[in-house]
Every structure is written in structure tokens, then in C-alpha cells.
Short mmCIF file of C-alpha atoms in Angstrom, two decimals:
data_model
loop_
_atom_site.label_atom_id
_atom_site.label_comp_id
_atom_site.label_asym_id
_atom_site.label_seq_id
_atom_site.Cartn_x
_atom_site.Cartn_y
_atom_site.Cartn_z
CA GLU A 607 6.89 14.25 3.39
CA THR A 608 7.24 10.99 1.50
CA GLY A 609 8.09 12.32 -1.95
CA VAL A 610 4.61 11.55 -3.28
CA THR A 611 2.13 14.38 -2.82
CA GLN A 612 -1.61 13.96 -3.11
CA THR A 613 -4.20 16.73 -3.27
CA PRO A 614 -6.67 17.40 -1.93
CA ARG A 615 -6.30 15.60 1.42
CA HIS A 616 -10.05 15.57 1.93
CA LEU A 617 -12.89 15.80 -0.57
CA VAL A 618 -16.65 15.74 -0.12
CA MET A 619 -18.66 15.49 -3.31
CA GLY A 620 -22.20 14.90 -4.36
CA MET A 621 -23.14 12.03 -6.62
CA THR A 622 -23.62 14.35 -9.59
CA ASN A 623 -20.35 16.24 -9.18
CA LYS A 624 -17.17 15.92 -11.21
CA LYS A 625 -13.88 16.20 -9.39
CA SER A 626 -10.28 15.14 -9.81
CA LEU A 627 -7.63 13.76 -7.49
CA LYS A 628 -4.04 14.71 -8.14
CA CYS A 629 -0.80 12.86 -7.42
CA GLU A 630 2.69 14.21 -7.98
CA GLN A 631 6.11 12.66 -7.47
CA HIS A 632 9.60 13.97 -8.14
CA LEU A 633 11.48 10.82 -7.18
CA GLY A 634 12.41 9.94 -10.75
CA HIS A 635 10.01 7.01 -10.68
CA ASN A 636 8.30 5.98 -13.87
CA ALA A 637 5.52 3.72 -12.62
CA MET A 638 2.50 5.05 -10.74
CA TYR A 639 -0.47 3.40 -9.10
CA TRP A 640 -3.93 4.18 -7.75
CA TYR A 641 -5.19 2.17 -4.79
CA LYS A 642 -8.55 2.26 -3.02
CA GLN A 643 -8.62 1.63 0.72
CA SER A 644 -12.06 1.01 2.21
CA ALA A 645 -12.81 0.20 5.82
CA LYS A 646 -12.37 -3.49 6.66
CA LYS A 647 -11.28 -4.39 3.10
CA PRO A 648 -7.85 -5.15 1.68
CA LEU A 649 -6.09 -2.54 -0.40
CA GLU A 650 -7.49 -2.66 -3.92
CA LEU A 651 -5.19 -1.90 -6.83
CA MET A 652 -7.18 0.14 -9.33
CA PHE A 653 -4.80 1.27 -12.05
CA VAL A 654 -1.15 0.92 -12.99
CA TYR A 655 0.77 3.27 -15.26
CA SER A 656 4.23 2.55 -16.57
CA LEU A 657 6.04 5.17 -18.65
CA GLU A 658 2.75 7.06 -18.88
CA GLU A 659 0.96 4.11 -20.43
CA ARG A 660 -1.88 2.38 -18.59
CA VAL A 661 -0.79 -1.21 -18.17
CA GLU A 662 -3.40 -2.45 -15.74
CA ASN A 663 -7.04 -1.70 -15.06
CA ASN A 664 -8.53 -3.97 -12.43
CA SER A 665 -12.19 -3.96 -13.46
CA VAL A 666 -12.70 -0.46 -12.16
CA PRO A 667 -16.06 1.18 -13.01
CA SER A 668 -15.93 3.77 -15.75
CA ARG A 669 -16.96 6.51 -13.32
CA PHE A 670 -13.26 6.45 -12.36
CA SER A 671 -11.04 7.74 -15.16
CA PRO A 672 -7.25 7.91 -14.70
CA GLU A 673 -4.88 10.17 -16.57
CA CYS A 674 -1.09 10.18 -16.61
CA PRO A 675 0.15 13.16 -18.66
CA ASN A 676 3.81 12.59 -17.73
CA SER A 677 5.86 10.40 -15.43
CA SER A 678 5.55 12.84 -12.51
CA HIS A 679 1.80 13.34 -12.46
CA LEU A 680 -1.20 11.09 -12.10
CA PHE A 681 -4.85 12.08 -11.91
CA LEU A 682 -8.03 10.27 -11.04
CA HIS A 683 -11.09 11.92 -12.56
CA LEU A 684 -14.34 11.20 -10.76
CA HIS A 685 -17.91 11.58 -11.99
CA THR A 686 -21.33 10.34 -10.89
CA LEU A 687 -19.89 8.46 -7.95
CA GLN A 688 -21.85 6.34 -5.52
CA PRO A 689 -21.77 6.45 -1.70
CA GLU A 690 -19.91 3.11 -1.68
CA ASP A 691 -17.04 4.87 -3.47
CA SER A 692 -16.27 6.72 -0.25
CA ALA A 693 -12.77 5.61 0.74
CA LEU A 694 -9.15 6.64 1.10
CA TYR A 695 -7.54 6.83 -2.35
CA LEU A 696 -3.82 6.25 -2.29
CA CYS A 697 -1.30 7.02 -4.98
CA ALA A 698 2.04 5.23 -5.13
CA SER A 699 5.09 5.26 -7.36
CA SER A 700 8.02 2.94 -8.00
CA ARG A 701 11.25 2.73 -9.93
CA GLY A 702 9.96 0.99 -12.99
CA ARG A 703 7.69 -2.03 -12.62
CA GLN A 704 10.30 -3.79 -10.49
CA THR A 705 9.23 -4.34 -6.91
CA ASN A 706 12.57 -4.86 -5.21
CA TYR A 707 12.58 -1.27 -3.93
CA GLY A 708 8.93 -1.35 -2.91
CA TYR A 709 6.46 1.42 -3.56
CA THR A 710 6.42 4.96 -2.18
CA PHE A 711 2.94 6.05 -1.13
CA GLY A 712 1.32 9.44 -0.78
CA SER A 713 -0.79 10.38 2.23
CA GLY A 714 -4.00 9.78 0.36
CA THR A 715 -7.21 11.64 -0.40
CA ARG A 716 -10.12 10.90 1.94
CA LEU A 717 -13.17 10.94 -0.33
CA THR A 718 -16.71 11.14 0.96
CA VAL A 719 -19.58 10.82 -1.51
CA VAL A 720 -22.88 12.23 -0.25
CA ALA B 586 -0.51 -16.53 -7.75
CA GLN B 587 1.57 -15.11 -4.96
CA SER B 588 -0.32 -13.93 -1.88
CA VAL B 589 0.05 -13.13 1.82
CA THR B 590 -2.16 -13.93 4.77
CA GLN B 591 -2.40 -11.90 7.94
CA LEU B 592 -4.62 -13.80 10.37
CA GLY B 593 -6.80 -11.68 12.60
CA SER B 594 -7.28 -7.96 12.29
CA HIS B 595 -6.27 -6.57 15.65
CA VAL B 596 -3.43 -7.04 18.13
CA SER B 597 -3.19 -5.35 21.50
CA VAL B 598 0.00 -5.18 23.58
CA SER B 599 1.19 -3.31 26.63
CA GLU B 600 3.84 -0.64 26.35
CA GLY B 601 7.25 -2.31 26.69
CA ALA B 602 5.95 -5.73 25.64
CA LEU B 603 7.04 -7.73 22.63
CA VAL B 604 5.27 -6.96 19.35
CA LEU B 605 4.68 -9.93 17.05
CA LEU B 606 2.67 -9.51 13.85
CA ARG B 607 2.30 -12.62 11.74
CA CYS B 608 2.47 -12.93 7.97
CA ASN B 609 2.47 -16.10 5.91
CA TYR B 610 3.04 -16.10 2.20
CA SER B 611 2.32 -18.29 -0.77
CA SER B 612 4.73 -18.13 -3.69
CA SER B 613 5.99 -20.55 -6.31
CA VAL B 614 9.00 -18.32 -7.01
CA PRO B 615 11.51 -16.83 -4.57
CA PRO B 616 9.44 -14.22 -2.79
CA TYR B 617 10.07 -10.56 -2.26
CA LEU B 618 8.36 -9.64 1.02
CA PHE B 619 7.58 -6.29 2.57
CA TRP B 620 6.11 -4.77 5.70
CA TYR B 621 4.43 -1.38 5.58
CA VAL B 622 3.01 0.76 8.38
CA GLN B 623 0.10 3.16 8.13
CA TYR B 624 -0.45 5.79 10.81
CA PRO B 625 -3.90 7.38 11.11
CA ASN B 626 -4.81 9.56 8.14
CA GLN B 627 -1.54 8.78 6.42
CA GLY B 628 -0.36 6.68 3.50
CA LEU B 629 1.70 3.52 3.78
CA GLN B 630 5.36 3.76 4.78
CA LEU B 631 7.91 1.04 4.08
CA LEU B 632 9.22 -0.53 7.30
CA LEU B 633 11.47 -3.20 5.83
CA LYS B 634 11.83 -5.64 2.96
CA TYR B 635 13.34 -8.97 2.07
CA THR B 636 14.47 -9.68 -1.47
CA THR B 637 17.61 -11.81 -1.28
CA GLY B 638 20.48 -12.41 1.12
CA ALA B 639 20.25 -12.30 4.90
CA THR B 640 16.99 -13.74 6.18
CA LEU B 641 16.84 -11.48 9.24
CA VAL B 642 15.94 -8.01 8.04
CA LYS B 643 16.12 -4.90 10.18
CA GLY B 644 13.91 -1.94 9.46
CA ILE B 645 13.05 1.46 10.80
CA ASN B 646 11.75 2.22 14.31
CA GLY B 647 13.36 -0.89 15.81
CA PHE B 648 11.32 -3.41 13.83
CA GLU B 649 12.73 -6.54 12.27
CA ALA B 650 11.41 -9.56 10.38
CA GLU B 651 12.77 -12.99 9.62
CA PHE B 652 12.19 -14.81 6.35
CA LYS B 653 11.59 -18.50 7.07
CA LYS B 654 11.18 -20.50 3.91
CA SER B 655 10.37 -23.73 5.74
CA GLU B 656 7.46 -22.04 7.48
CA THR B 657 6.52 -19.73 4.57
CA SER B 658 6.51 -16.92 7.08
CA PHE B 659 7.75 -13.35 7.41
CA HIS B 660 6.67 -12.27 10.89
CA LEU B 661 7.33 -8.74 12.12
CA THR B 662 8.72 -8.21 15.61
CA LYS B 663 9.84 -5.47 17.94
CA PRO B 664 11.26 -6.26 21.39
CA SER B 665 9.59 -3.40 23.23
CA ALA B 666 6.45 -1.61 22.08
CA HIS B 667 6.12 2.17 22.26
CA MET B 668 2.90 4.11 22.26
CA SER B 669 3.98 5.61 18.95
CA ASP B 670 3.88 2.14 17.35
CA ALA B 671 0.07 2.17 17.38
CA ALA B 672 -0.84 1.94 13.71
CA GLU B 673 -1.95 -0.51 11.04
CA TYR B 674 0.62 -2.89 9.59
CA PHE B 675 0.49 -4.48 6.16
CA CYS B 676 2.46 -7.40 4.82
CA ALA B 677 2.99 -7.54 1.04
CA VAL B 678 4.50 -9.91 -1.52
CA ARG B 679 5.73 -9.49 -5.06
CA ARG B 680 3.37 -11.01 -7.57
CA THR B 681 4.79 -11.87 -10.99
CA GLN B 682 2.46 -12.21 -13.94
CA GLY B 683 3.23 -12.21 -17.62
CA GLY B 684 6.65 -10.68 -17.16
CA SER B 685 5.41 -7.82 -14.99
CA GLU B 686 5.50 -7.37 -11.24
CA LYS B 687 3.31 -5.73 -8.63
CA LEU B 688 2.88 -5.72 -4.87
CA VAL B 689 -0.06 -7.55 -3.35
CA PHE B 690 -1.03 -6.60 0.19
CA GLY B 691 -2.55 -8.47 3.08
CA LYS B 692 -5.66 -7.11 4.75
CA GLY B 693 -3.68 -5.42 7.50
CA MET B 694 -3.34 -5.71 11.26
CA LYS B 695 -4.22 -2.91 13.64
CA LEU B 696 -1.79 -2.65 16.56
CA THR B 697 -2.97 -1.03 19.79
CA VAL B 698 -0.42 -0.21 22.51
CA ASN B 699 -1.79 0.14 26.03
CA PRO B 700 -0.05 2.26 28.65
#
């Protein structure tokens, strides 16, 4: 248990489905991140939230929609995905935007789009 | 912008042998450097970090890394590999931009430990 919990652990969805990934942390952190990890590619930072405000969106397609209702929860809403969106989606949190403590990661959601 | 390079994608060692995973960085400001480990079907776990102070940093599971400014390196080592060390290892650096910070990761190195 790392302190960052992601659900579900595995998700299979069709291209016309709508689903959501959930991330929860009770570490007192106030910055949260979504990363995409695809096979043979570097980790891709998708979104950054600081104090519940989106501060970074790295050219992510609109079929991915993040939501941060409070500092403990982060969602990634998915709709009309493509097979190339299949990947491990990792959530992370940190103490503010400072990096000196590093990030704490969840175990990820393995997404398969069929 | 700050970045890290991990050359190669796979390292194989025998159990009990030295583990050496290389990381070189590029940074115009004093770097913060990190090593993370990812076990199969898990997220990333912090192994160790260098921010300031002592250049030899000790982490969990017997790993250590040395910050060498002259070589722009932060290589990860462990004297004797265990089977349980088989995982993927990521080097990361702090990137500063417009007053904000974030971690930027290398592409990772898969470590295989042979019996």
C-alpha cells in the first residue's frame, strides 16, 4: 500500500463506452498527476492538478477528461477511446508542486480498449 | 530543459553480481535526481533521491547512487543482486519551468536477474 489508491486495477472497454478511473490519496498532498505508460515508450505526463486547479495539460486528446473535486481525489473520465489508448494509467501525488520529496504513485489501472 | 538519458533498455546480471544502471542528466540548474523502481503490475516506488548535500545517496533494498557533477551522472548500484531485484528502473530529474516544477522520467531500464 503506497498511500495512493487507484481503482479499478484492470479495465476492458469498448470504443463506444464511457468509463472513469479513480485515484485517491490521504497523504495530505495537494498536487496530483495522471501519467500514461505504454509499452516501449517513456512515461507521459498527461495532466497536473495543484490545489484542485488544472495547471498542466500536455496536449492530451479531449476523449480524456480529468476531474479533481478535492485535493484527495482525482478522476480520469474516458469516452470513445481508441485501441492505441490501451496502456497503464498511473496516478501520482506530491506535497505541493515542489519535487524535493518526489512523487508517490498508485499501482495503476491497466486499460485495454477493444 | 532538464532531462535524463538511460542508454539501452535491458540489463541482465547473475544473482550475487554487481548491479549498475546508468543515468546521465542534462540540467542548467542544480539538479534534483531520483531513481524509481517498478515491479510487474505495480506503480513506481521511490528508491532514492539526491537534492543537496552528500553526493552518495543510499536508498531502500541496498541500492545507492552517486551524484557526479563532472560526469553529469547519477548511476544506480547494488553490490549483490537478488532475484527480487528484477524490475524496471527509472531515473528522473526535476524540470523547472515558469516557476513550477515537475519530474521528468527516463525511458526506463529492465533488470533481469539470472539464478
